[in-house]
Amino acid sequence: MSETPTLPPIVAAIRESRRALARLLTRIENNAAAADLAALYPHGGKAHLIGVTGAPGTGKSSLVNSMAKAYRAEGKTVSILAVDPTSPFSGGAVLGDRIRMRDLHGDAGVFIRSMATRGNLGGIARTTADMIRALDAAAFDVILIETVGAGQSEVEIASAAHTTLVVEAPGLGDDVQAIKAGILEIADILVVNKADNPGVESTLRALRAMLDLGHRAERIMHHGQLMSVPAAAVVGEDEAWQTPIVQTVATNGTGIGGLLAKIAEHRAYLRESGVQTLRERASLNAEISERLRELLLARLIERVGVARLQALIERAILREIDPSSAAALLLAEGVQE
Amino acid sequence: MSETPTLPPIVAAIRESRRALARLLTRIENNAAAADLAALYPHGGKAHLIGVTGAPGTGKSSLVNSMAKAYRAEGKTVSILAVDPTSPFSGGAVLGDRIRMRDLHGDAGVFIRSMATRGNLGGIARTTADMIRALDAAAFDVILIETVGAGQSEVEIASAAHTTLVVEAPGLGDDVQAIKAGILEIADILVVNKADNPGVESTLRALRAMLDLGHRAERIMHHGQLMSVPAAAVVGEDEAWQTPIVQTVATNGTGIGGLLAKIAEHRAYLRESGVQTLRERASLNAEISERLRELLLARLIERVGVARLQALIERAILREIDPSSAAALLLAEGVQE
């Protein structure tokens, strides 16, 4: 982690001190790091971001630990961001932190942070993305983003990663498989962990069948619109990434080397195909638009007054005006030109 | 379903003709029904909206069918809206439609609509809410909103209902239970379906333990802000709704009468406690704000030009500007006063 005298103070601080980094992440969680994030941004973009998602019981946390150890053995610095978006109101369990601590504690090249949920899904996705930017500016080579669960939330969070791993395990039952049909479409690499367990053959068969049906989707900009299209439509049928299935036994390290090789291959694909830039463009478009929406709304409410909004809500409760007309009215009142 | 000469044509049409209603729902799915929705709005608000969510394998669809039949026996008209938000890109499986058709087909007092997913989570929640408004204006007494899965998506969709049922079943395993910790917080009534299956006692014990730990949350407005707070903080500890656990066997109708009685009790609670109005206020606030954000962004992009946004995205890809500063710049350029 090199330092140059031209670095902004916050970047120098988080590259030098784990404590400064931890404090910055807390400020990000509390939405109090806007200026820092702007200063960090030019100094990021070098880390490889790896999303790891899958249902509880797949051994995701052990896999993440094994991967971290393998990257460390290659001399790479690693940070792990564990996000639990399953409990929308009260924050979820902290992900396998005890195991993690035992395995990785004391290695200065590894930094671990857990985030229980706060606020709505959009807020979690935003906070996660900002935290990743901080870890990226702190010059980690690899950032592992671990999410628990198998729903839309994971799709949102995984979309911040360059390479997304979806973890399965034998014997979790058909129900879990059914939930994950959508998740497969975001998988760059499928990992069957606990591959020494009975039933691994039927899990592999089920996953191969699903891969035959579905396709990795890419989110791109098309005529100024964000669209989700099959990857083959972006880079051509022959060049499109074929989602591989990798078998691992995280607890004894089996298959981890092969997994890291596949991840490196995917990283090269993203760069050579131009897909990485397409994704960045789509994701920046979504982020800038979202920030603009918030700024514009705050400005409008300031102009018309929150009491005016509340009065229209009361009229809508009485069914005197519909919500869409109420919004149009507030717009007209707020943008007197 | 009475008609008066003063009804707007679209309201008269959907109350008279199932085909007109089906066509309207398709227009809503295609985002081409804005004027109709405004005309409908004053003529809704009478139906009781019941959300039914739970993991696959709980017998949710059979339960919804049993409930529909029981409401029909009481002389009430029923519509069922089945939403599958698990597959974010390609649309999911249609929910138990074959069984449903066999049981309920040919009864003019029942209307069934399935919706596979389109677009993002926000879009699905918006379309679902608009469809519910159409069914409401069509004067159904009861609207059953069925969602598959157990994630954040279901929370969003369930928040459109007055009474939310979370369905469990014995023997689905600890993993599924773990996923649903957050879902319990949105449950007004817990239903243990397949209550004649082995293992029902341990499922009941697990649910009771979870209810002891968690609390039903309410989303309310507080000083103009949307907040999620424990229900007891809104209506007082003694008056707060205590989530009951109801056992059913949907396939033979056992427990369905008791379930409908609990739903009626919850409906009375919502009205008498004032919680229904608090929820409507929060939900209208969120909807009007969201619509305003979209209107404001569209107006701003029209003013500065989409090319200007795209140019800033390219600069952000090169890390010459951060997304937040790019948004602030566009705001300043777009609101020249």
XYZ file of C-alpha atoms in Angstrom:
674
model
C 0.000 0.000 0.000
C 2.115 2.870 -1.327
C 1.650 6.476 -0.373
C 2.451 9.591 -2.329
C 2.512 13.130 -0.947
C -0.257 14.195 -3.359
C -2.932 11.984 -1.754
C -5.861 13.754 -0.053
C -5.567 13.439 3.754
C -8.514 11.006 4.068
C -6.991 8.638 1.484
C -3.586 8.755 3.150
C -5.257 8.160 6.531
C -7.247 5.071 5.535
C -4.256 3.556 3.723
C -2.134 4.037 6.802
C -4.504 3.196 9.637
C -7.117 0.476 9.976
C -8.712 2.491 12.725
C -9.138 5.505 10.404
C -10.715 3.175 7.829
C -13.112 1.699 10.405
C -14.126 5.201 11.502
C -14.753 6.251 7.906
C -16.974 3.191 7.359
C -18.988 4.150 10.433
C -19.411 7.678 9.082
C -20.602 6.170 5.790
C -23.138 4.019 7.675
C -24.379 7.180 9.392
C -24.588 9.099 6.105
C -21.999 11.599 7.314
C -19.148 11.114 4.844
C -20.225 12.935 1.670
C -17.104 15.115 1.383
C -14.803 12.163 2.147
C -16.479 10.032 -0.518
C -15.937 12.726 -3.135
C -12.249 12.944 -2.163
C -11.841 9.132 -2.249
C -13.417 8.562 -5.617
C -10.466 9.488 -7.880
C -8.233 7.100 -5.915
C -10.316 3.956 -6.360
C -11.095 1.650 -9.253
C -8.170 -0.750 -8.792
C -9.627 -3.477 -6.553
C -11.379 -6.537 -7.924
C -14.843 -6.705 -6.359
C -16.174 -10.207 -5.778
C -19.769 -10.694 -4.649
C -20.597 -13.930 -2.819
C -24.262 -14.770 -2.272
C -26.344 -17.843 -1.547
C -28.873 -19.256 0.901
C -28.033 -19.932 4.560
C -26.509 -23.373 5.002
C -24.318 -23.293 1.896
C -21.153 -22.547 3.882
C -20.757 -19.117 2.297
C -18.823 -17.634 5.218
C -16.326 -20.522 5.304
C -15.877 -20.148 1.551
C -15.184 -16.429 1.898
C -12.620 -17.172 4.618
C -10.903 -19.807 2.466
C -10.778 -17.437 -0.465
C -9.323 -14.676 1.726
C -6.581 -17.024 2.944
C -5.787 -18.118 -0.628
C -5.524 -14.522 -1.836
C -3.279 -13.722 1.125
C -1.039 -16.643 0.118
C -0.724 -14.942 -3.305
C 0.423 -11.799 -1.469
C -2.780 -9.873 -2.137
C -4.493 -7.673 0.457
C -8.128 -8.553 1.107
C -11.118 -6.922 2.716
C -14.394 -8.634 3.512
C -17.665 -6.729 3.689
C -20.491 -8.888 5.086
C -23.997 -7.508 4.511
C -27.172 -8.998 5.941
C -30.208 -7.523 4.236
C -32.745 -10.170 5.319
C -34.238 -8.305 8.225
C -35.684 -5.054 6.937
C -36.566 -3.574 10.297
C -34.326 -4.694 13.108
C -30.962 -5.668 11.619
C -29.944 -9.264 11.125
C -27.459 -11.654 12.641
C -23.811 -10.889 12.144
C -22.456 -13.308 9.605
C -20.235 -16.052 10.978
C -18.040 -13.467 12.626
C -16.723 -15.766 15.289
C -15.373 -18.312 12.797
C -13.952 -15.537 10.683
C -12.145 -13.958 13.580
C -10.510 -17.218 14.598
C -9.237 -17.885 11.058
C -8.097 -14.458 9.944
C -7.423 -12.438 13.058
C -4.006 -10.888 13.414
C -3.277 -10.640 9.679
C -2.808 -6.933 8.824
C -3.460 -7.724 5.147
C -7.062 -8.642 5.908
C -9.778 -6.211 6.955
C -13.261 -7.411 7.949
C -16.445 -5.383 8.339
C -20.015 -6.559 8.978
C -23.057 -4.466 8.280
C -26.492 -5.287 9.664
C -29.308 -3.594 7.835
C -30.452 -0.045 8.197
C -33.419 1.500 6.471
C -34.765 0.441 3.115
C -33.245 -1.665 0.358
C -32.140 1.346 -1.683
C -30.389 2.726 1.388
C -28.566 -0.556 2.037
C -27.419 -0.809 -1.577
C -26.203 2.812 -1.489
C -24.342 2.376 1.821
C -22.765 -0.869 0.598
C -21.590 0.784 -2.617
C -20.081 3.694 -0.675
C -18.320 1.318 1.732
C -16.868 -0.577 -1.219
C -15.517 2.737 -2.563
C -13.805 3.405 0.758
C -12.211 -0.080 0.797
C -11.214 0.389 -2.837
C -9.528 3.740 -2.103
C -7.793 2.076 0.866
C -5.971 0.073 -1.850
C -7.061 -3.486 -1.097
C -6.386 -5.779 -4.040
C -9.513 -7.867 -3.496
C -12.830 -6.904 -1.887
C -15.146 -9.780 -1.005
C -18.766 -8.709 -0.568
C -20.772 -11.391 1.205
C -24.565 -11.232 1.420
C -26.881 -13.712 3.096
C -30.169 -14.797 1.580
C -31.497 -15.328 -1.885
C -33.798 -12.508 -2.887
C -33.955 -9.276 -4.793
C -31.810 -7.573 -2.154
C -28.855 -9.775 -3.030
C -29.304 -8.982 -6.704
C -29.049 -5.282 -5.931
C -26.004 -5.713 -3.735
C -24.313 -8.206 -6.042
C -24.684 -5.766 -8.921
C -21.975 -3.659 -7.258
C -19.430 -6.491 -7.768
C -17.318 -7.248 -10.836
C -17.585 -11.001 -10.387
C -20.593 -12.548 -8.668
C -20.391 -16.012 -7.101
C -23.633 -17.810 -6.275
C -23.009 -20.547 -3.713
C -25.037 -23.758 -3.571
C -24.677 -26.877 -1.470
C -26.023 -30.421 -1.805
C -29.159 -31.372 0.073
C -30.744 -27.983 0.702
C -33.965 -29.128 -0.888
C -36.051 -28.160 -3.858
C -37.610 -25.145 -2.170
C -34.321 -23.361 -1.852
C -33.483 -24.197 -5.454
C -36.775 -22.696 -6.587
C -36.127 -19.446 -4.730
C -32.825 -19.113 -6.482
C -33.954 -19.367 -10.086
C -33.601 -15.600 -10.423
C -30.293 -15.480 -8.618
C -28.707 -17.755 -11.207
C -29.118 -15.004 -13.754
C -26.688 -12.824 -11.843
C -24.114 -15.609 -11.357
C -20.769 -15.238 -13.110
C -19.541 -18.378 -11.361
C -21.623 -21.052 -9.626
C -19.933 -22.647 -6.631
C -21.129 -25.968 -5.262
C -19.638 -25.925 -1.793
C -19.650 -28.933 0.571
C -18.979 -30.939 -2.588
C -17.972 -33.944 -0.454
C -21.530 -34.228 0.889
C -24.015 -36.810 -0.394
C -26.286 -35.583 -3.141
C -23.673 -33.472 -4.928
C -24.412 -35.168 -8.266
C -28.084 -34.245 -8.185
C -27.233 -30.646 -7.219
C -24.823 -30.424 -10.168
C -27.460 -31.869 -12.511
C -30.069 -29.367 -11.295
C -27.684 -26.435 -11.740
C -26.636 -27.557 -15.233
C -30.302 -27.823 -16.208
C -30.951 -24.313 -14.900
C -27.942 -22.920 -16.763
C -29.279 -24.466 -19.965
C -32.553 -22.616 -19.474
C -31.323 -19.256 -18.252
C -28.742 -16.727 -19.329
C -26.460 -14.305 -17.588
C -28.051 -10.906 -18.044
C -26.167 -7.636 -18.487
C -27.474 -4.244 -17.523
C -26.455 -1.690 -20.128
C -27.418 1.746 -21.379
C -29.298 1.778 -24.684
C -30.411 5.125 -26.138
C -30.076 6.655 -22.679
C -32.209 3.944 -21.011
C -31.042 1.333 -18.516
C -31.881 -2.111 -19.909
C -31.344 -5.714 -18.873
C -30.346 -7.871 -21.849
C -28.814 -11.346 -22.317
C -25.007 -11.157 -22.176
C -24.823 -12.748 -25.633
C -26.638 -9.720 -27.078
C -23.875 -7.457 -25.771
C -20.718 -9.285 -26.775
C -21.899 -11.896 -29.271
C -22.908 -15.522 -28.740
C -19.365 -16.899 -29.104
C -17.663 -14.337 -26.893
C -20.256 -14.316 -24.083
C -19.104 -15.602 -20.690
C -20.245 -19.159 -20.019
C -21.056 -19.461 -16.303
C -18.863 -22.306 -14.982
C -19.738 -24.568 -12.040
C -16.870 -24.958 -9.556
C -16.910 -27.561 -6.766
C -15.312 -26.690 -3.430
C -14.956 -27.957 0.103
C -14.252 -24.679 1.900
C -13.465 -26.304 5.240
C -10.378 -28.108 3.872
C -9.522 -25.814 0.945
C -10.416 -28.271 -1.844
C -11.157 -26.470 -5.104
C -10.283 -22.983 -3.844
C -7.303 -22.691 -6.185
C -9.488 -23.581 -9.166
C -12.089 -21.054 -8.037
C -9.513 -18.259 -7.838
C -8.309 -19.167 -11.346
C -11.884 -18.901 -12.692
C -12.291 -15.527 -10.985
C -9.080 -14.276 -12.636
C -10.363 -15.559 -15.982
C -13.642 -13.710 -15.499
C -11.793 -10.530 -14.599
C -9.805 -10.748 -17.845
C -13.033 -11.368 -19.786
C -14.685 -8.279 -18.267
C -11.798 -6.073 -19.357
C -11.159 -7.540 -22.796
C -14.827 -7.729 -23.820
C -15.575 -4.174 -22.739
C -18.363 -5.478 -20.492
C -16.764 -3.853 -17.445
C -17.115 -0.382 -18.961
C -20.689 -1.102 -20.069
C -21.564 -2.113 -16.515
C -19.835 0.905 -14.985
C -21.711 3.196 -17.330
C -25.063 1.627 -16.363
C -24.281 1.708 -12.679
C -23.047 5.332 -12.708
C -26.131 6.340 -14.665
C -28.354 4.750 -12.021
C -26.400 6.339 -9.184
C -26.227 9.866 -10.589
C -29.944 9.726 -11.465
C -30.858 8.532 -7.988
C -28.796 11.272 -6.336
C -30.391 13.857 -8.620
C -33.898 12.617 -7.736
C -33.151 13.088 -4.046
C -31.620 16.552 -4.520
C -34.525 17.676 -6.692
C -37.172 16.394 -4.286
C -35.526 18.015 -1.267
C -35.313 21.311 -3.162
C -38.971 21.150 -4.228
C -40.268 20.311 -0.751
C -38.254 23.228 0.608
C -39.945 25.522 -1.904
C -43.571 24.430 -1.459
C -43.233 23.608 2.244
C -43.762 20.234 3.899
C -47.180 21.438 5.148
C -48.380 21.683 1.551
C -47.315 18.069 0.910
C -49.062 16.965 4.094
C -52.264 18.801 3.129
C -52.348 16.978 -0.204
C -51.763 13.636 1.565
C -54.832 14.316 3.742
C -56.878 15.099 0.614
C -55.670 11.843 -0.949
C -56.732 9.913 2.182
C -60.217 11.391 1.681
C -59.962 10.310 -1.999
C -60.466 13.920 -3.149
C -57.289 13.738 -5.234
C -55.239 10.818 -6.548
C -51.511 10.537 -5.734
C -50.395 11.095 -9.316
C -52.404 14.337 -9.653
C -51.115 15.427 -6.244
C -47.531 14.971 -7.468
C -48.251 16.902 -10.675
C -49.799 19.739 -8.639
C -46.775 19.964 -6.316
C -44.467 20.004 -9.334
C -46.390 22.874 -10.913
C -46.375 24.828 -7.650
C -42.692 24.217 -6.972
C -41.170 25.095 -10.317
C -42.702 28.542 -10.907
C -40.431 29.835 -13.600
C -71.734 -4.329 -7.586
C -74.071 -1.390 -7.987
C -73.796 1.197 -10.720
C -74.824 4.817 -10.680
C -75.016 7.111 -13.714
C -72.368 9.386 -12.147
C -69.552 6.815 -12.358
C -66.676 7.612 -14.731
C -66.861 5.354 -17.834
C -63.778 3.305 -16.871
C -65.224 2.527 -13.415
C -68.589 1.546 -14.875
C -66.809 -0.596 -17.480
C -64.658 -2.602 -15.050
C -67.593 -3.147 -12.686
C -69.665 -4.453 -15.551
C -67.185 -6.483 -17.560
C -64.406 -8.829 -16.457
C -62.882 -8.426 -19.885
C -62.672 -4.630 -19.448
C -61.031 -5.185 -16.051
C -58.494 -7.623 -17.519
C -57.657 -5.151 -20.290
C -57.175 -2.354 -17.753
C -54.798 -4.535 -15.724
C -52.765 -5.191 -18.871
C -52.583 -1.454 -19.558
C -51.395 -0.965 -15.969
C -48.689 -3.609 -16.492
C -47.599 -1.725 -19.613
C -47.577 1.624 -17.803
C -50.277 2.965 -20.097
C -53.157 3.652 -17.716
C -52.258 6.913 -15.949
C -55.518 8.731 -16.805
C -57.612 5.673 -15.899
C -55.885 5.342 -12.540
C -56.646 8.974 -11.681
C -60.316 8.414 -12.588
C -60.498 5.194 -10.538
C -58.961 6.541 -7.380
C -62.018 8.327 -5.877
C -64.072 5.119 -6.298
C -61.820 2.807 -4.311
C -60.967 2.360 -0.663
C -63.737 -0.082 0.211
C -62.078 -3.483 -0.302
C -60.188 -5.277 2.430
C -56.676 -6.016 1.150
C -55.121 -9.226 2.444
C -51.488 -10.007 1.688
C -50.426 -13.666 1.795
C -46.717 -14.429 1.732
C -44.435 -17.310 2.681
C -41.794 -19.606 1.281
C -42.514 -22.141 -1.490
C -43.829 -25.410 -0.064
C -46.077 -23.873 2.575
C -49.240 -24.452 0.526
C -49.861 -20.725 0.097
C -51.813 -21.090 -3.144
C -54.136 -23.743 -1.696
C -54.691 -21.522 1.325
C -55.591 -18.558 -0.885
C -58.050 -20.754 -2.806
C -59.660 -22.004 0.406
C -59.982 -18.465 1.696
C -61.544 -17.329 -1.586
C -64.119 -20.122 -1.394
C -64.925 -19.277 2.229
C -65.423 -15.588 1.412
C -67.664 -16.585 -1.517
C -69.751 -18.677 0.880
C -70.244 -15.479 2.923
C -71.526 -13.810 -0.250
C -68.446 -11.624 -0.722
C -66.794 -11.008 -4.077
C -63.100 -11.872 -4.218
C -60.172 -11.125 -6.461
C -56.776 -12.794 -6.289
C -53.616 -11.050 -7.465
C -50.648 -13.443 -7.568
C -47.238 -11.750 -7.826
C -43.946 -13.556 -8.316
C -41.043 -11.230 -7.665
C -38.341 -13.884 -7.249
C -36.935 -13.692 -10.755
C -35.724 -10.167 -11.351
C -34.901 -10.550 -15.018
C -37.037 -13.070 -16.827
C -40.310 -13.439 -14.935
C -41.021 -16.366 -12.651
C -43.328 -19.339 -12.685
C -47.023 -18.627 -12.613
C -48.284 -19.470 -9.176
C -50.352 -22.622 -8.899
C -52.651 -21.407 -11.640
C -53.770 -24.825 -12.714
C -55.054 -25.802 -9.266
C -56.665 -22.418 -8.874
C -58.495 -22.653 -12.165
C -59.925 -26.073 -11.332
C -61.230 -24.901 -7.957
C -62.590 -21.477 -8.739
C -63.293 -21.384 -12.453
C -66.794 -20.467 -13.516
C -67.628 -18.374 -10.442
C -68.323 -14.799 -11.602
C -67.726 -13.542 -8.072
C -64.045 -14.496 -8.273
C -61.442 -12.796 -10.451
C -57.874 -14.108 -10.718
C -54.800 -12.388 -12.126
C -51.161 -13.498 -12.096
C -48.258 -11.156 -12.616
C -44.766 -12.356 -13.435
C -42.100 -9.782 -12.771
C -41.169 -6.867 -14.934
C -38.352 -4.465 -14.274
C -37.011 -3.558 -10.874
C -38.434 -4.025 -7.410
C -39.767 -0.471 -7.195
C -41.524 -0.988 -10.514
C -43.136 -4.240 -9.360
C -44.358 -2.670 -6.124
C -45.789 0.300 -8.057
C -47.545 -1.908 -10.643
C -48.949 -4.148 -7.908
C -50.278 -1.140 -5.992
C -51.917 0.242 -9.149
C -53.492 -3.138 -9.962
C -54.890 -3.319 -6.440
C -56.464 0.114 -6.990
C -58.129 -1.136 -10.154
C -59.519 -4.225 -8.384
C -60.629 -2.006 -5.511
C -62.495 0.373 -7.839
C -64.044 -2.692 -9.499
C -65.813 -3.113 -6.133
C -64.506 -6.472 -4.939
C -65.113 -6.951 -1.223
C -61.863 -8.809 -0.655
C -58.568 -8.629 -2.555
C -56.067 -11.390 -1.850
C -52.503 -10.472 -2.805
C -50.302 -13.560 -2.964
C -46.519 -13.312 -3.256
C -44.026 -16.123 -3.422
C -40.711 -16.077 -1.593
C -39.412 -14.640 1.620
C -37.318 -11.582 0.970
C -37.395 -7.817 0.926
C -39.591 -7.865 -2.190
C -42.426 -9.475 -0.264
C -42.107 -6.877 2.469
C -42.563 -4.135 -0.095
C -45.519 -5.828 -1.720
C -47.122 -6.862 1.549
C -46.975 -3.254 2.735
C -49.752 -2.512 0.252
C -52.139 -4.824 2.178
C -54.280 -4.015 5.222
C -53.782 -7.428 6.777
C -50.644 -9.456 6.087
C -50.618 -13.241 6.542
C -47.259 -15.008 6.734
C -47.666 -18.705 5.965
C -45.456 -21.371 7.481
C -45.612 -25.169 7.311
C -44.046 -27.927 9.395
C -40.820 -29.523 8.244
C -39.417 -26.847 5.955
C -36.154 -26.811 7.852
C -34.179 -24.316 9.828
C -32.773 -22.529 6.798
C -36.170 -21.367 5.656
C -37.001 -20.274 9.188
C -33.827 -18.216 9.314
C -34.609 -16.432 6.072
C -37.963 -15.426 7.437
C -36.909 -13.722 10.651
C -37.509 -10.343 9.015
C -40.780 -11.386 7.451
C -42.295 -12.098 10.861
C -42.105 -8.402 11.614
C -44.617 -7.673 8.879
C -47.020 -10.461 9.925
C -50.436 -9.437 11.267
C -51.424 -13.102 11.423
C -49.159 -16.153 11.290
C -50.687 -19.159 9.580
C -49.270 -22.635 10.115
C -50.692 -24.486 7.138
C -50.456 -28.274 6.671
C -51.096 -28.402 10.430
C -51.880 -32.131 10.159
C -48.274 -32.839 9.123
C -45.681 -34.233 11.532
C -43.535 -31.633 13.215
C -46.300 -29.059 13.676
C -45.544 -28.742 17.402
C -41.923 -27.769 16.813
C -42.952 -25.239 14.129
C -45.445 -23.677 16.573
C -42.786 -23.548 19.288
C -40.285 -21.872 16.922
C -42.846 -19.292 15.821
C -43.895 -18.500 19.394
C -40.253 -17.998 20.326
C -39.774 -15.661 17.376
C -42.904 -13.678 18.290
C -41.553 -13.261 21.813
C -38.379 -11.725 20.422
C -39.765 -9.561 17.627
C -42.509 -7.013 17.294
C -44.896 -5.989 14.576
C -43.516 -2.769 13.176
C -45.578 0.129 11.867
C -44.429 2.602 9.267
C -45.655 6.068 10.179
C -44.916 9.702 9.464
C -43.108 11.573 12.234
C -42.214 15.254 11.703
C -42.546 14.723 7.965
C -40.248 11.675 7.941
C -41.205 8.080 7.173
C -40.204 5.907 10.128
C -40.527 2.271 11.138
C -41.453 1.914 14.804
C -42.821 -0.877 17.030
C -46.623 -1.017 16.849
C -46.803 -0.609 20.633
C -45.178 2.835 20.279
C -48.035 3.923 18.018
C -51.119 2.691 19.854
C -49.855 1.838 23.342
C -48.631 -1.457 24.755
C -52.099 -2.666 25.820
C -53.889 -1.727 22.599
C -51.234 -3.018 20.174
C -52.242 -5.941 17.954
C -50.892 -9.261 19.209
C -49.978 -11.386 16.187
C -51.967 -14.632 16.548
C -50.902 -18.019 15.194
C -53.686 -19.817 13.301
C -53.440 -23.466 12.260
C -55.002 -24.555 8.972
C -55.211 -27.492 6.605
C -56.066 -25.662 3.385
C -56.673 -28.829 1.379
C -59.685 -29.839 3.504
C -60.751 -26.427 4.832
C -59.769 -27.012 8.475
C -59.212 -23.745 10.333
C -60.247 -21.474 7.462
C -63.310 -20.195 9.358
C -61.129 -19.274 12.336
C -58.646 -17.555 10.028
C -61.372 -15.412 8.441
C -62.607 -14.454 11.925
C -59.090 -13.314 12.908
C -58.822 -11.300 9.696
C -62.139 -9.574 10.485
C -60.865 -8.860 13.996
C -57.684 -7.334 12.593
C -59.687 -5.190 10.187
C -61.733 -3.818 13.104
C -58.515 -3.163 15.048
C -57.008 -1.206 12.138
C -60.038 1.057 11.953
C -60.676 1.560 15.660
C -57.023 2.137 16.597
C -56.458 4.661 13.823
C -53.546 2.557 12.546
C -55.168 2.274 9.120
C -55.041 6.047 8.622
C -51.454 6.215 9.895
C -50.448 3.577 7.366
C -52.306 5.264 4.512
C -50.597 8.541 5.319
C -47.150 6.896 5.259
C -47.864 5.027 2.065
C -49.307 8.071 0.240
C -46.319 10.115 1.350
C -43.961 7.541 -0.110
C -45.943 7.307 -3.352
C -46.349 11.040 -3.957
C -42.648 11.603 -3.176
C -41.599 8.842 -5.548
C -43.781 10.203 -8.350
C -42.390 13.682 -7.758
C -38.813 12.385 -7.929
C -39.524 10.832 -11.319
C -41.267 13.951 -12.675
C -38.483 16.203 -11.452
C -35.708 14.030 -12.889
C -37.419 13.759 -16.277
C -37.856 17.540 -16.360
C -34.225 18.167 -15.427
C -32.835 15.736 -18.003
C -35.002 17.405 -20.634
C -33.504 20.762 -19.703
C -29.810 19.828 -19.590
C -30.033 17.193 -22.332
C -29.277 13.492 -22.008
C -25.918 14.082 -23.771
C -24.792 16.227 -20.840
C -25.634 13.406 -18.390
C -23.778 10.932 -20.598
C -20.713 13.182 -20.783
C -20.567 13.351 -16.986
C -20.918 9.554 -16.759
C -17.876 9.193 -19.044
C -15.918 11.607 -16.821
C -16.946 9.557 -13.770
C -15.740 6.350 -15.473
C -12.342 8.083 -15.889
C -12.585 9.054 -12.171
C -12.322 12.750 -13.068
C -15.515 13.475 -11.109
C -17.386 11.541 -8.435
C -21.079 10.659 -8.908
C -22.270 12.922 -6.118
C -20.478 15.974 -7.532
C -21.776 15.081 -11.000
C -25.343 15.106 -9.644
C -24.785 18.457 -7.907
C -23.394 19.912 -11.141
C -26.388 18.730 -13.183
C -28.728 20.171 -10.577
C -27.020 23.566 -10.748
C -27.114 23.540 -14.558
C -30.736 22.428 -14.749
C -32.368 24.808 -12.315
C -31.095 28.150 -13.656
C -33.584 30.503 -12.109
